[in-house]
Amino acid sequence: MEALQIVLLVISGILILLTLVQGGKSQGASGAITGGSKMNIFAKTKERGAEKIISIITMIVGILFFLFGILASYL
C-alpha cells in the first residue's frame, strides 16, 4: 500500500514537471475575456519534434496517474 502511494507521488511530480515544460498554445485568460484577435479555439495546431514527444509522454503519464489513483483508492 505504501509503495503504491510512493509511485503515485512520483508520477504526480513527473506529470507536474511535464505540464510546466509544455509551452502555452493560446493567449490565456486575458485573450479569452477581451476577445483577442488571434484566438481561435478550433485552429489546427500541429506539434512537431520535441513538443510532440513531450505531449505524448504527458498523455501517457496522465493515464498512469489516473489508473494508479483508482488502484490506490481500492487498496
N, CA, C, O and CB atoms as a CASP TS submission, in Angstrom:
PFRMAT TS
TARGET T0000
AUTHOR 0000-0000-0000
METHOD Language model
MODEL 1
PARENT N/A
ATOM      1  N   MET     1       0.821  -1.191   0.000  1.00  0.00           N
ATOM      2  CA  MET     1       0.000   0.000   0.000  1.00  0.00           C
ATOM      3  C   MET     1       0.870   1.262   0.000  1.00  0.00           C
ATOM      4  O   MET     1       0.625   2.193  -0.768  1.00  0.00           O
ATOM      5  CB  MET     1      -0.937  -0.006   1.208  1.00  0.00           C
ATOM      6  N   GLU     2       1.870   1.284   0.853  1.00  0.00           N
ATOM      7  CA  GLU     2       2.726   2.461   0.923  1.00  0.00           C
ATOM      8  C   GLU     2       3.552   2.618  -0.349  1.00  0.00           C
ATOM      9  O   GLU     2       3.813   3.739  -0.785  1.00  0.00           O
ATOM     10  CB  GLU     2       3.644   2.377   2.139  1.00  0.00           C
ATOM     11  N   ALA     3       3.963   1.507  -0.943  1.00  0.00           N
ATOM     12  CA  ALA     3       4.731   1.570  -2.189  1.00  0.00           C
ATOM     13  C   ALA     3       3.881   2.159  -3.312  1.00  0.00           C
ATOM     14  O   ALA     3       4.386   2.909  -4.148  1.00  0.00           O
ATOM     15  CB  ALA     3       5.239   0.168  -2.583  1.00  0.00           C
ATOM     16  N   LEU     4       2.605   1.823  -3.333  1.00  0.00           N
ATOM     17  CA  LEU     4       1.702   2.355  -4.350  1.00  0.00           C
ATOM     18  C   LEU     4       1.525   3.867  -4.197  1.00  0.00           C
ATOM     19  O   LEU     4       1.441   4.592  -5.189  1.00  0.00           O
ATOM     20  CB  LEU     4       0.341   1.654  -4.269  1.00  0.00           C
ATOM     21  N   GLN     5       1.472   4.328  -2.967  1.00  0.00           N
ATOM     22  CA  GLN     5       1.349   5.768  -2.724  1.00  0.00           C
ATOM     23  C   GLN     5       2.619   6.510  -3.133  1.00  0.00           C
ATOM     24  O   GLN     5       2.552   7.637  -3.625  1.00  0.00           O
ATOM     25  CB  GLN     5       1.042   6.034  -1.247  1.00  0.00           C
ATOM     26  N   ILE     6       3.766   5.884  -2.931  1.00  0.00           N
ATOM     27  CA  ILE     6       5.030   6.499  -3.348  1.00  0.00           C
ATOM     28  C   ILE     6       5.095   6.584  -4.869  1.00  0.00           C
ATOM     29  O   ILE     6       5.526   7.596  -5.420  1.00  0.00           O
ATOM     30  CB  ILE     6       6.236   5.698  -2.801  1.00  0.00           C
ATOM     31  N   VAL     7       4.665   5.516  -5.546  1.00  0.00           N
ATOM     32  CA  VAL     7       4.640   5.520  -7.009  1.00  0.00           C
ATOM     33  C   VAL     7       3.695   6.608  -7.515  1.00  0.00           C
ATOM     34  O   VAL     7       4.012   7.311  -8.474  1.00  0.00           O
ATOM     35  CB  VAL     7       4.212   4.135  -7.554  1.00  0.00           C
ATOM     36  N   LEU     8       2.538   6.746  -6.875  1.00  0.00           N
ATOM     37  CA  LEU     8       1.576   7.777  -7.261  1.00  0.00           C
ATOM     38  C   LEU     8       2.157   9.176  -7.049  1.00  0.00           C
ATOM     39  O   LEU     8       1.921  10.077  -7.855  1.00  0.00           O
ATOM     40  CB  LEU     8       0.272   7.618  -6.462  1.00  0.00           C
ATOM     41  N   LEU     9       2.901   9.355  -5.984  1.00  0.00           N
ATOM     42  CA  LEU     9       3.539  10.646  -5.709  1.00  0.00           C
ATOM     43  C   LEU     9       4.591  10.972  -6.767  1.00  0.00           C
ATOM     44  O   LEU     9       4.680  12.111  -7.226  1.00  0.00           O
ATOM     45  CB  LEU     9       4.180  10.641  -4.312  1.00  0.00           C
ATOM     46  N   VAL    10       5.384   9.980  -7.151  1.00  0.00           N
ATOM     47  CA  VAL    10       6.413  10.186  -8.173  1.00  0.00           C
ATOM     48  C   VAL    10       5.763  10.507  -9.521  1.00  0.00           C
ATOM     49  O   VAL    10       6.205  11.412 -10.229  1.00  0.00           O
ATOM     50  CB  VAL    10       7.320   8.933  -8.294  1.00  0.00           C
ATOM     51  N   ILE    11       4.712   9.759  -9.871  1.00  0.00           N
ATOM     52  CA  ILE    11       4.013  10.004 -11.135  1.00  0.00           C
ATOM     53  C   ILE    11       3.409  11.403 -11.155  1.00  0.00           C
ATOM     54  O   ILE    11       3.457  12.085 -12.178  1.00  0.00           O
ATOM     55  CB  ILE    11       2.915   8.950 -11.357  1.00  0.00           C
ATOM     56  N   SER    12       2.843  11.832 -10.032  1.00  0.00           N
ATOM     57  CA  SER    12       2.248  13.171  -9.999  1.00  0.00           C
ATOM     58  C   SER    12       3.315  14.253 -10.144  1.00  0.00           C
ATOM     59  O   SER    12       3.073  15.271 -10.794  1.00  0.00           O
ATOM     60  CB  SER    12       1.469  13.376  -8.694  1.00  0.00           C
ATOM     61  N   GLY    13       4.485  14.051  -9.553  1.00  0.00           N
ATOM     62  CA  GLY    13       5.577  15.007  -9.713  1.00  0.00           C
ATOM     63  C   GLY    13       6.050  15.089 -11.156  1.00  0.00           C
ATOM     64  O   GLY    13       6.305  16.176 -11.674  1.00  0.00           O
ATOM     65  N   ILE    14       6.166  13.935 -11.803  1.00  0.00           N
ATOM     66  CA  ILE    14       6.569  13.905 -13.212  1.00  0.00           C
ATOM     67  C   ILE    14       5.525  14.599 -14.078  1.00  0.00           C
ATOM     68  O   ILE    14       5.869  15.338 -15.000  1.00  0.00           O
ATOM     69  CB  ILE    14       6.779  12.451 -13.690  1.00  0.00           C
ATOM     70  N   LEU    15       4.252  14.363 -13.782  1.00  0.00           N
ATOM     71  CA  LEU    15       3.174  14.988 -14.547  1.00  0.00           C
ATOM     72  C   LEU    15       3.192  16.508 -14.397  1.00  0.00           C
ATOM     73  O   LEU    15       2.973  17.232 -15.368  1.00  0.00           O
ATOM     74  CB  LEU    15       1.818  14.434 -14.101  1.00  0.00           C
ATOM     75  N   ILE    16       3.449  16.982 -13.201  1.00  0.00           N
ATOM     76  CA  ILE    16       3.538  18.432 -12.975  1.00  0.00           C
ATOM     77  C   ILE    16       4.701  19.020 -13.768  1.00  0.00           C
ATOM     78  O   ILE    16       4.550  20.058 -14.411  1.00  0.00           O
ATOM     79  CB  ILE    16       3.708  18.743 -11.467  1.00  0.00           C
ATOM     80  N   LEU    17       5.859  18.362 -13.726  1.00  0.00           N
ATOM     81  CA  LEU    17       7.019  18.865 -14.465  1.00  0.00           C
ATOM     82  C   LEU    17       6.775  18.878 -15.971  1.00  0.00           C
ATOM     83  O   LEU    17       7.156  19.826 -16.658  1.00  0.00           O
ATOM     84  CB  LEU    17       8.247  18.022 -14.151  1.00  0.00           C
ATOM     85  N   LEU    18       6.139  17.825 -16.481  1.00  0.00           N
ATOM     86  CA  LEU    18       5.872  17.761 -17.915  1.00  0.00           C
ATOM     87  C   LEU    18       4.906  18.853 -18.362  1.00  0.00           C
ATOM     88  O   LEU    18       5.081  19.430 -19.435  1.00  0.00           O
ATOM     89  CB  LEU    18       5.314  16.396 -18.284  1.00  0.00           C
ATOM     90  N   THR    19       3.897  19.141 -17.560  1.00  0.00           N
ATOM     91  CA  THR    19       2.959  20.197 -17.947  1.00  0.00           C
ATOM     92  C   THR    19       3.602  21.578 -17.854  1.00  0.00           C
ATOM     93  O   THR    19       3.239  22.479 -18.611  1.00  0.00           O
ATOM     94  CB  THR    19       1.710  20.144 -17.065  1.00  0.00           C
ATOM     95  N   LEU    20       4.549  21.754 -16.939  1.00  0.00           N
ATOM     96  CA  LEU    20       5.248  23.034 -16.864  1.00  0.00           C
ATOM     97  C   LEU    20       6.208  23.233 -18.033  1.00  0.00           C
ATOM     98  O   LEU    20       6.448  24.364 -18.456  1.00  0.00           O
ATOM     99  CB  LEU    20       6.007  23.134 -15.554  1.00  0.00           C
ATOM    100  N   VAL    21       6.758  22.135 -18.557  1.00  0.00           N
ATOM    101  CA  VAL    21       7.701  22.221 -19.668  1.00  0.00           C
ATOM    102  C   VAL    21       6.981  22.600 -20.964  1.00  0.00           C
ATOM    103  O   VAL    21       7.550  23.281 -21.817  1.00  0.00           O
ATOM    104  CB  VAL    21       8.444  20.886 -19.843  1.00  0.00           C
ATOM    105  N   GLN    22       5.739  22.159 -21.107  1.00  0.00           N
ATOM    106  CA  GLN    22       4.996  22.440 -22.330  1.00  0.00           C
ATOM    107  C   GLN    22       4.718  23.930 -22.464  1.00  0.00           C
ATOM    108  O   GLN    22       4.447  24.619 -21.480  1.00  0.00           O
ATOM    109  CB  GLN    22       3.684  21.654 -22.352  1.00  0.00           C
ATOM    110  N   GLY    23       4.788  24.411 -23.692  1.00  0.00           N
ATOM    111  CA  GLY    23       4.508  25.819 -23.960  1.00  0.00           C
ATOM    112  C   GLY    23       3.016  26.064 -24.061  1.00  0.00           C
ATOM    113  O   GLY    23       2.242  25.149 -24.340  1.00  0.00           O
ATOM    114  N   GLY    24       2.619  27.304 -23.835  1.00  0.00           N
ATOM    115  CA  GLY    24       1.219  27.671 -23.952  1.00  0.00           C
ATOM    116  C   GLY    24       0.783  27.681 -25.408  1.00  0.00           C
ATOM    117  O   GLY    24       1.557  28.057 -26.288  1.00  0.00           O
ATOM    118  N   LYS    25      -0.449  27.271 -25.665  1.00  0.00           N
ATOM    119  CA  LYS    25      -0.946  27.203 -27.030  1.00  0.00           C
ATOM    120  C   LYS    25      -1.940  28.314 -27.344  1.00  0.00           C
ATOM    121  O   LYS    25      -2.415  28.416 -28.475  1.00  0.00           O
ATOM    122  CB  LYS    25      -1.588  25.864 -27.275  1.00  0.00           C
ATOM    123  N   SER    26      -2.259  29.149 -26.354  1.00  0.00           N
ATOM    124  CA  SER    26      -3.198  30.242 -26.591  1.00  0.00           C
ATOM    125  C   SER    26      -2.736  31.478 -25.828  1.00  0.00           C
ATOM    126  O   SER    26      -1.700  31.465 -25.163  1.00  0.00           O
ATOM    127  CB  SER    26      -4.638  29.841 -26.167  1.00  0.00           C
ATOM    128  N   GLN    27      -3.520  32.535 -25.936  1.00  0.00           N
ATOM    129  CA  GLN    27      -3.166  33.781 -25.277  1.00  0.00           C
ATOM    130  C   GLN    27      -3.462  33.759 -23.795  1.00  0.00           C
ATOM    131  O   GLN    27      -2.974  34.621 -23.064  1.00  0.00           O
ATOM    132  CB  GLN    27      -3.889  34.920 -25.914  1.00  0.00           C
ATOM    133  N   GLY    28      -4.234  32.819 -23.335  1.00  0.00           N
ATOM    134  CA  GLY    28      -4.555  32.735 -21.918  1.00  0.00           C
ATOM    135  C   GLY    28      -5.896  33.363 -21.598  1.00  0.00           C
ATOM    136  O   GLY    28      -6.702  33.622 -22.491  1.00  0.00           O
ATOM    137  N   ALA    29      -6.127  33.603 -20.323  1.00  0.00           N
ATOM    138  CA  ALA    29      -7.419  34.097 -19.862  1.00  0.00           C
ATOM    139  C   ALA    29      -7.687  35.520 -20.337  1.00  0.00           C
ATOM    140  O   ALA    29      -8.832  35.866 -20.629  1.00  0.00           O
ATOM    141  CB  ALA    29      -7.490  34.037 -18.350  1.00  0.00           C
ATOM    142  N   SER    30      -6.659  36.343 -20.418  1.00  0.00           N
ATOM    143  CA  SER    30      -6.885  37.730 -20.842  1.00  0.00           C
ATOM    144  C   SER    30      -7.368  37.795 -22.285  1.00  0.00           C
ATOM    145  O   SER    30      -8.205  38.633 -22.620  1.00  0.00           O
ATOM    146  CB  SER    30      -5.601  38.553 -20.685  1.00  0.00           C
ATOM    147  N   GLY    31      -6.857  36.931 -23.129  1.00  0.00           N
ATOM    148  CA  GLY    31      -7.317  36.903 -24.512  1.00  0.00           C
ATOM    149  C   GLY    31      -8.731  36.382 -24.641  1.00  0.00           C
ATOM    150  O   GLY    31      -9.468  36.799 -25.534  1.00  0.00           O
ATOM    151  N   ALA    32      -9.118  35.473 -23.755  1.00  0.00           N
ATOM    152  CA  ALA    32     -10.473  34.935 -23.791  1.00  0.00           C
ATOM    153  C   ALA    32     -11.486  35.971 -23.330  1.00  0.00           C
ATOM    154  O   ALA    32     -12.595  36.041 -23.860  1.00  0.00           O
ATOM    155  CB  ALA    32     -10.571  33.685 -22.925  1.00  0.00           C
ATOM    156  N   ILE    33     -11.108  36.772 -22.348  1.00  0.00           N
ATOM    157  CA  ILE    33     -12.031  37.776 -21.817  1.00  0.00           C
ATOM    158  C   ILE    33     -12.178  38.946 -22.783  1.00  0.00           C
ATOM    159  O   ILE    33     -13.289  39.415 -23.034  1.00  0.00           O
ATOM    160  CB  ILE    33     -11.547  38.280 -20.449  1.00  0.00           C
ATOM    161  N   THR    34     -11.059  39.415 -23.322  1.00  0.00           N
ATOM    162  CA  THR    34     -11.106  40.579 -24.205  1.00  0.00           C
ATOM    163  C   THR    34     -11.395  40.217 -25.646  1.00  0.00           C
ATOM    164  O   THR    34     -11.586  41.101 -26.481  1.00  0.00           O
ATOM    165  CB  THR    34      -9.813  41.327 -24.134  1.00  0.00           C
ATOM    166  N   GLY    35     -11.430  38.922 -25.953  1.00  0.00           N
ATOM    167  CA  GLY    35     -11.705  38.503 -27.326  1.00  0.00           C
ATOM    168  C   GLY    35     -10.553  38.792 -28.249  1.00  0.00           C
ATOM    169  O   GLY    35     -10.715  39.476 -29.260  1.00  0.00           O
ATOM    170  N   GLY    36      -9.388  38.276 -27.909  1.00  0.00           N
ATOM    171  CA  GLY    36      -8.180  38.513 -28.691  1.00  0.00           C
ATOM    172  C   GLY    36      -8.368  38.137 -30.149  1.00  0.00           C
ATOM    173  O   GLY    36      -9.054  37.162 -30.459  1.00  0.00           O
ATOM    174  N   SER    37      -7.769  38.895 -31.034  1.00  0.00           N
ATOM    175  CA  SER    37      -7.987  38.704 -32.464  1.00  0.00           C
ATOM    176  C   SER    37      -7.334  37.429 -32.989  1.00  0.00           C
ATOM    177  O   SER    37      -7.806  36.853 -33.969  1.00  0.00           O
ATOM    178  CB  SER    37      -7.459  39.895 -33.228  1.00  0.00           C
ATOM    179  N   LYS    38      -6.271  36.988 -32.360  1.00  0.00           N
ATOM    180  CA  LYS    38      -5.571  35.800 -32.847  1.00  0.00           C
ATOM    181  C   LYS    38      -6.091  34.509 -32.226  1.00  0.00           C
ATOM    182  O   LYS    38      -5.606  33.430 -32.568  1.00  0.00           O
ATOM    183  CB  LYS    38      -4.097  35.930 -32.574  1.00  0.00           C
ATOM    184  N   MET    39      -7.051  34.592 -31.334  1.00  0.00           N
ATOM    185  CA  MET    39      -7.516  33.405 -30.625  1.00  0.00           C
ATOM    186  C   MET    39      -8.530  32.643 -31.461  1.00  0.00           C
ATOM    187  O   MET    39      -9.566  33.186 -31.845  1.00  0.00           O
ATOM    188  CB  MET    39      -8.123  33.788 -29.276  1.00  0.00           C
ATOM    189  N   ASN    40      -8.231  31.401 -31.733  1.00  0.00           N
ATOM    190  CA  ASN    40      -9.146  30.517 -32.432  1.00  0.00           C
ATOM    191  C   ASN    40      -9.074  29.175 -31.737  1.00  0.00           C
ATOM    192  O   ASN    40      -8.079  28.461 -31.861  1.00  0.00           O
ATOM    193  CB  ASN    40      -8.799  30.400 -33.958  1.00  0.00           C
ATOM    194  N   ILE    41     -10.106  28.828 -31.015  1.00  0.00           N
ATOM    195  CA  ILE    41     -10.096  27.615 -30.197  1.00  0.00           C
ATOM    196  C   ILE    41      -9.958  26.364 -31.056  1.00  0.00           C
ATOM    197  O   ILE    41      -9.295  25.406 -30.659  1.00  0.00           O
ATOM    198  CB  ILE    41     -11.369  27.531 -29.359  1.00  0.00           C
ATOM    199  N   PHE    42     -10.576  26.369 -32.221  1.00  0.00           N
ATOM    200  CA  PHE    42     -10.605  25.171 -33.049  1.00  0.00           C
ATOM    201  C   PHE    42      -9.546  25.172 -34.145  1.00  0.00           C
ATOM    202  O   PHE    42      -9.656  24.419 -35.113  1.00  0.00           O
ATOM    203  CB  PHE    42     -11.960  25.021 -33.665  1.00  0.00           C
ATOM    204  N   ALA    43      -8.546  25.991 -34.005  1.00  0.00           N
ATOM    205  CA  ALA    43      -7.482  26.048 -35.006  1.00  0.00           C
ATOM    206  C   ALA    43      -6.666  24.766 -34.969  1.00  0.00           C
ATOM    207  O   ALA    43      -6.457  24.171 -33.911  1.00  0.00           O
ATOM    208  CB  ALA    43      -6.572  27.272 -34.772  1.00  0.00           C
ATOM    209  N   LYS    44      -6.218  24.361 -36.123  1.00  0.00           N
ATOM    210  CA  LYS    44      -5.385  23.160 -36.202  1.00  0.00           C
ATOM    211  C   LYS    44      -3.940  23.551 -35.929  1.00  0.00           C
ATOM    212  O   LYS    44      -3.293  24.199 -36.752  1.00  0.00           O
ATOM    213  CB  LYS    44      -5.521  22.464 -37.595  1.00  0.00           C
ATOM    214  N   THR    45      -3.450  23.152 -34.778  1.00  0.00           N
ATOM    215  CA  THR    45      -2.052  23.398 -34.445  1.00  0.00           C
ATOM    216  C   THR    45      -1.357  22.055 -34.352  1.00  0.00           C
ATOM    217  O   THR    45      -1.717  21.208 -33.534  1.00  0.00           O
ATOM    218  CB  THR    45      -1.908  24.205 -33.113  1.00  0.00           C
ATOM    219  N   LYS    46      -0.369  21.872 -35.187  1.00  0.00           N
ATOM    220  CA  LYS    46       0.350  20.604 -35.193  1.00  0.00           C
ATOM    221  C   LYS    46       1.615  20.737 -34.370  1.00  0.00           C
ATOM    222  O   LYS    46       2.387  21.685 -34.512  1.00  0.00           O
ATOM    223  CB  LYS    46       0.681  20.162 -36.630  1.00  0.00           C
ATOM    224  N   GLU    47       1.799  19.753 -33.508  1.00  0.00           N
ATOM    225  CA  GLU    47       3.020  19.713 -32.711  1.00  0.00           C
ATOM    226  C   GLU    47       4.070  18.946 -33.496  1.00  0.00           C
ATOM    227  O   GLU    47       3.766  17.964 -34.173  1.00  0.00           O
ATOM    228  CB  GLU    47       2.771  19.059 -31.313  1.00  0.00           C
ATOM    229  N   ARG    48       5.299  19.406 -33.395  1.00  0.00           N
ATOM    230  CA  ARG    48       6.375  18.748 -34.125  1.00  0.00           C
ATOM    231  C   ARG    48       7.580  18.581 -33.225  1.00  0.00           C
ATOM    232  O   ARG    48       7.789  19.357 -32.293  1.00  0.00           O
ATOM    233  CB  ARG    48       6.751  19.541 -35.382  1.00  0.00           C
ATOM    234  N   GLY    49       8.363  17.567 -33.510  1.00  0.00           N
ATOM    235  CA  GLY    49       9.630  17.361 -32.815  1.00  0.00           C
ATOM    236  C   GLY    49       9.475  17.069 -31.339  1.00  0.00           C
ATOM    237  O   GLY    49       8.670  16.232 -30.930  1.00  0.00           O
ATOM    238  N   ALA    50      10.265  17.778 -30.547  1.00  0.00           N
ATOM    239  CA  ALA    50      10.291  17.556 -29.097  1.00  0.00           C
ATOM    240  C   ALA    50       8.952  17.899 -28.462  1.00  0.00           C
ATOM    241  O   ALA    50       8.554  17.274 -27.479  1.00  0.00           O
ATOM    242  CB  ALA    50      11.401  18.385 -28.448  1.00  0.00           C
ATOM    243  N   GLU    51       8.252  18.888 -29.015  1.00  0.00           N
ATOM    244  CA  GLU    51       6.951  19.278 -28.475  1.00  0.00           C
ATOM    245  C   GLU    51       5.945  18.128 -28.571  1.00  0.00           C
ATOM    246  O   GLU    51       5.151  17.909 -27.656  1.00  0.00           O
ATOM    247  CB  GLU    51       6.416  20.512 -29.217  1.00  0.00           C
ATOM    248  N   LYS    52       5.988  17.403 -29.679  1.00  0.00           N
ATOM    249  CA  LYS    52       5.087  16.270 -29.863  1.00  0.00           C
ATOM    250  C   LYS    52       5.446  15.131 -28.912  1.00  0.00           C
ATOM    251  O   LYS    52       4.559  14.490 -28.347  1.00  0.00           O
ATOM    252  CB  LYS    52       5.132  15.781 -31.318  1.00  0.00           C
ATOM    253  N   ILE    53       6.729  14.880 -28.735  1.00  0.00           N
ATOM    254  CA  ILE    53       7.175  13.811 -27.838  1.00  0.00           C
ATOM    255  C   ILE    53       6.769  14.120 -26.398  1.00  0.00           C
ATOM    256  O   ILE    53       6.292  13.236 -25.686  1.00  0.00           O
ATOM    257  CB  ILE    53       8.705  13.623 -27.934  1.00  0.00           C
ATOM    258  N   ILE    54       6.955  15.366 -25.967  1.00  0.00           N
ATOM    259  CA  ILE    54       6.567  15.753 -24.605  1.00  0.00           C
ATOM    260  C   ILE    54       5.062  15.633 -24.423  1.00  0.00           C
ATOM    261  O   ILE    54       4.592  15.236 -23.357  1.00  0.00           O
ATOM    262  CB  ILE    54       7.024  17.192 -24.297  1.00  0.00           C
ATOM    263  N   SER    55       4.304  15.975 -25.463  1.00  0.00           N
ATOM    264  CA  SER    55       2.850  15.871 -25.392  1.00  0.00           C
ATOM    265  C   SER    55       2.405  14.418 -25.244  1.00  0.00           C
ATOM    266  O   SER    55       1.503  14.120 -24.462  1.00  0.00           O
ATOM    267  CB  SER    55       2.213  16.490 -26.635  1.00  0.00           C
ATOM    268  N   ILE    56       3.026  13.527 -25.985  1.00  0.00           N
ATOM    269  CA  ILE    56       2.682  12.103 -25.903  1.00  0.00           C
ATOM    270  C   ILE    56       3.063  11.540 -24.537  1.00  0.00           C
ATOM    271  O   ILE    56       2.287  10.800 -23.933  1.00  0.00           O
ATOM    272  CB  ILE    56       3.388  11.305 -27.025  1.00  0.00           C
ATOM    273  N   ILE    57       4.246  11.885 -24.049  1.00  0.00           N
ATOM    274  CA  ILE    57       4.681  11.407 -22.734  1.00  0.00           C
ATOM    275  C   ILE    57       3.757  11.936 -21.643  1.00  0.00           C
ATOM    276  O   ILE    57       3.437  11.216 -20.698  1.00  0.00           O
ATOM    277  CB  ILE    57       6.137  11.836 -22.453  1.00  0.00           C
ATOM    278  N   THR    58       3.324  13.194 -21.769  1.00  0.00           N
ATOM    279  CA  THR    58       2.403  13.767 -20.791  1.00  0.00           C
ATOM    280  C   THR    58       1.085  13.010 -20.781  1.00  0.00           C
ATOM    281  O   THR    58       0.521  12.755 -19.717  1.00  0.00           O
ATOM    282  CB  THR    58       2.157  15.248 -21.087  1.00  0.00           C
ATOM    283  N   MET    59       0.592  12.652 -21.958  1.00  0.00           N
ATOM    284  CA  MET    59      -0.652  11.899 -22.041  1.00  0.00           C
ATOM    285  C   MET    59      -0.501  10.524 -21.388  1.00  0.00           C
ATOM    286  O   MET    59      -1.392  10.084 -20.661  1.00  0.00           O
ATOM    287  CB  MET    59      -1.087  11.748 -23.505  1.00  0.00           C
ATOM    288  N   ILE    60       0.602   9.853 -21.635  1.00  0.00           N
ATOM    289  CA  ILE    60       0.835   8.527 -21.053  1.00  0.00           C
ATOM    290  C   ILE    60       0.951   8.619 -19.535  1.00  0.00           C
ATOM    291  O   ILE    60       0.357   7.813 -18.819  1.00  0.00           O
ATOM    292  CB  ILE    60       2.109   7.890 -21.646  1.00  0.00           C
ATOM    293  N   VAL    61       1.713   9.597 -19.039  1.00  0.00           N
ATOM    294  CA  VAL    61       1.872   9.766 -17.591  1.00  0.00           C
ATOM    295  C   VAL    61       0.541  10.159 -16.954  1.00  0.00           C
ATOM    296  O   VAL    61       0.254   9.749 -15.829  1.00  0.00           O
ATOM    297  CB  VAL    61       2.951  10.830 -17.280  1.00  0.00           C
ATOM    298  N   GLY    62      -0.271  10.945 -17.652  1.00  0.00           N
ATOM    299  CA  GLY    62      -1.595  11.298 -17.146  1.00  0.00           C
ATOM    300  C   GLY    62      -2.500  10.089 -17.013  1.00  0.00           C
ATOM    301  O   GLY    62      -3.236   9.963 -16.034  1.00  0.00           O
ATOM    302  N   ILE    63      -2.449   9.201 -17.990  1.00  0.00           N
ATOM    303  CA  ILE    63      -3.233   7.964 -17.922  1.00  0.00           C
ATOM    304  C   ILE    63      -2.737   7.093 -16.777  1.00  0.00           C
ATOM    305  O   ILE    63      -3.544   6.513 -16.050  1.00  0.00           O
ATOM    306  CB  ILE    63      -3.155   7.190 -19.257  1.00  0.00           C
ATOM    307  N   LEU    64      -1.411   6.993 -16.605  1.00  0.00           N
ATOM    308  CA  LEU    64      -0.855   6.229 -15.488  1.00  0.00           C
ATOM    309  C   LEU    64      -1.279   6.816 -14.146  1.00  0.00           C
ATOM    310  O   LEU    64      -1.597   6.077 -13.214  1.00  0.00           O
ATOM    311  CB  LEU    64       0.669   6.188 -15.580  1.00  0.00           C
ATOM    312  N   PHE    65      -1.284   8.152 -14.048  1.00  0.00           N
ATOM    313  CA  PHE    65      -1.721   8.821 -12.823  1.00  0.00           C
ATOM    314  C   PHE    65      -3.176   8.473 -12.512  1.00  0.00           C
ATOM    315  O   PHE    65      -3.517   8.180 -11.366  1.00  0.00           O
ATOM    316  CB  PHE    65      -1.552  10.347 -12.951  1.00  0.00           C
ATOM    317  N   PHE    66      -4.011   8.506 -13.515  1.00  0.00           N
ATOM    318  CA  PHE    66      -5.422   8.172 -13.347  1.00  0.00           C
ATOM    319  C   PHE    66      -5.592   6.725 -12.883  1.00  0.00           C
ATOM    320  O   PHE    66      -6.339   6.456 -11.942  1.00  0.00           O
ATOM    321  CB  PHE    66      -6.183   8.400 -14.659  1.00  0.00           C
ATOM    322  N   LEU    67      -4.897   5.792 -13.546  1.00  0.00           N
ATOM    323  CA  LEU    67      -5.022   4.372 -13.202  1.00  0.00           C
ATOM    324  C   LEU    67      -4.478   4.071 -11.808  1.00  0.00           C
ATOM    325  O   LEU    67      -5.105   3.337 -11.044  1.00  0.00           O
ATOM    326  CB  LEU    67      -4.293   3.516 -14.233  1.00  0.00           C
ATOM    327  N   PHE    68      -3.321   4.629 -11.472  1.00  0.00           N
ATOM    328  CA  PHE    68      -2.759   4.400 -10.142  1.00  0.00           C
ATOM    329  C   PHE    68      -3.600   5.062  -9.054  1.00  0.00           C
ATOM    330  O   PHE    68      -3.671   4.558  -7.933  1.00  0.00           O
ATOM    331  CB  PHE    68      -1.327   4.918 -10.080  1.00  0.00           C
ATOM    332  N   GLY    69      -4.230   6.178  -9.374  1.00  0.00           N
ATOM    333  CA  GLY    69      -5.126   6.823  -8.409  1.00  0.00           C
ATOM    334  C   GLY    69      -6.335   5.961  -8.104  1.00  0.00           C
ATOM    335  O   GLY    69      -6.738   5.834  -6.948  1.00  0.00           O
ATOM    336  N   ILE    70      -6.916   5.368  -9.140  1.00  0.00           N
ATOM    337  CA  ILE    70      -8.051   4.459  -8.932  1.00  0.00           C
ATOM    338  C   ILE    70      -7.597   3.222  -8.175  1.00  0.00           C
ATOM    339  O   ILE    70      -8.285   2.770  -7.259  1.00  0.00           O
ATOM    340  CB  ILE    70      -8.690   4.055 -10.282  1.00  0.00           C
ATOM    341  N   LEU    71      -6.454   2.672  -8.542  1.00  0.00           N
ATOM    342  CA  LEU    71      -5.931   1.487  -7.867  1.00  0.00           C
ATOM    343  C   LEU    71      -5.643   1.769  -6.399  1.00  0.00           C
ATOM    344  O   LEU    71      -5.921   0.929  -5.542  1.00  0.00           O
ATOM    345  CB  LEU    71      -4.666   0.995  -8.562  1.00  0.00           C
ATOM    346  N   ALA    72      -5.093   2.927  -6.102  1.00  0.00           N
ATOM    347  CA  ALA    72      -4.784   3.283  -4.713  1.00  0.00           C
ATOM    348  C   ALA    72      -6.049   3.480  -3.889  1.00  0.00           C
ATOM    349  O   ALA    72      -6.040   3.244  -2.681  1.00  0.00           O
ATOM    350  CB  ALA    72      -3.937   4.551  -4.667  1.00  0.00           C
ATOM    351  N   SER    73      -7.125   3.905  -4.517  1.00  0.00           N
ATOM    352  CA  SER    73      -8.361   4.121  -3.759  1.00  0.00           C
ATOM    353  C   SER    73      -9.038   2.799  -3.394  1.00  0.00           C
ATOM    354  O   SER    73      -9.775   2.734  -2.410  1.00  0.00           O
ATOM    355  CB  SER    73      -9.326   4.994  -4.564  1.00  0.00           C
ATOM    356  N   TYR    74      -8.795   1.753  -4.173  1.00  0.00           N
ATOM    357  CA  TYR    74      -9.411   0.465  -3.880  1.00  0.00           C
ATOM    358  C   TYR    74      -8.566  -0.426  -2.986  1.00  0.00           C
ATOM    359  O   TYR    74      -9.079  -1.414  -2.460  1.00  0.00           O
ATOM    360  CB  TYR    74      -9.699  -0.251  -5.151  1.00  0.00           C
ATOM    361  N   LEU    75      -7.302  -0.117  -2.797  1.00  0.00           N
ATOM    362  CA  LEU    75      -6.444  -0.961  -1.946  1.00  0.00           C
ATOM    363  C   LEU    75      -6.263  -0.375  -0.579  1.00  0.00           C
ATOM    364  O   LEU    75      -5.572  -0.959   0.256  1.00  0.00           O
ATOM    365  CB  LEU    75      -5.092  -1.165  -2.584  1.00  0.00           C
TER
END
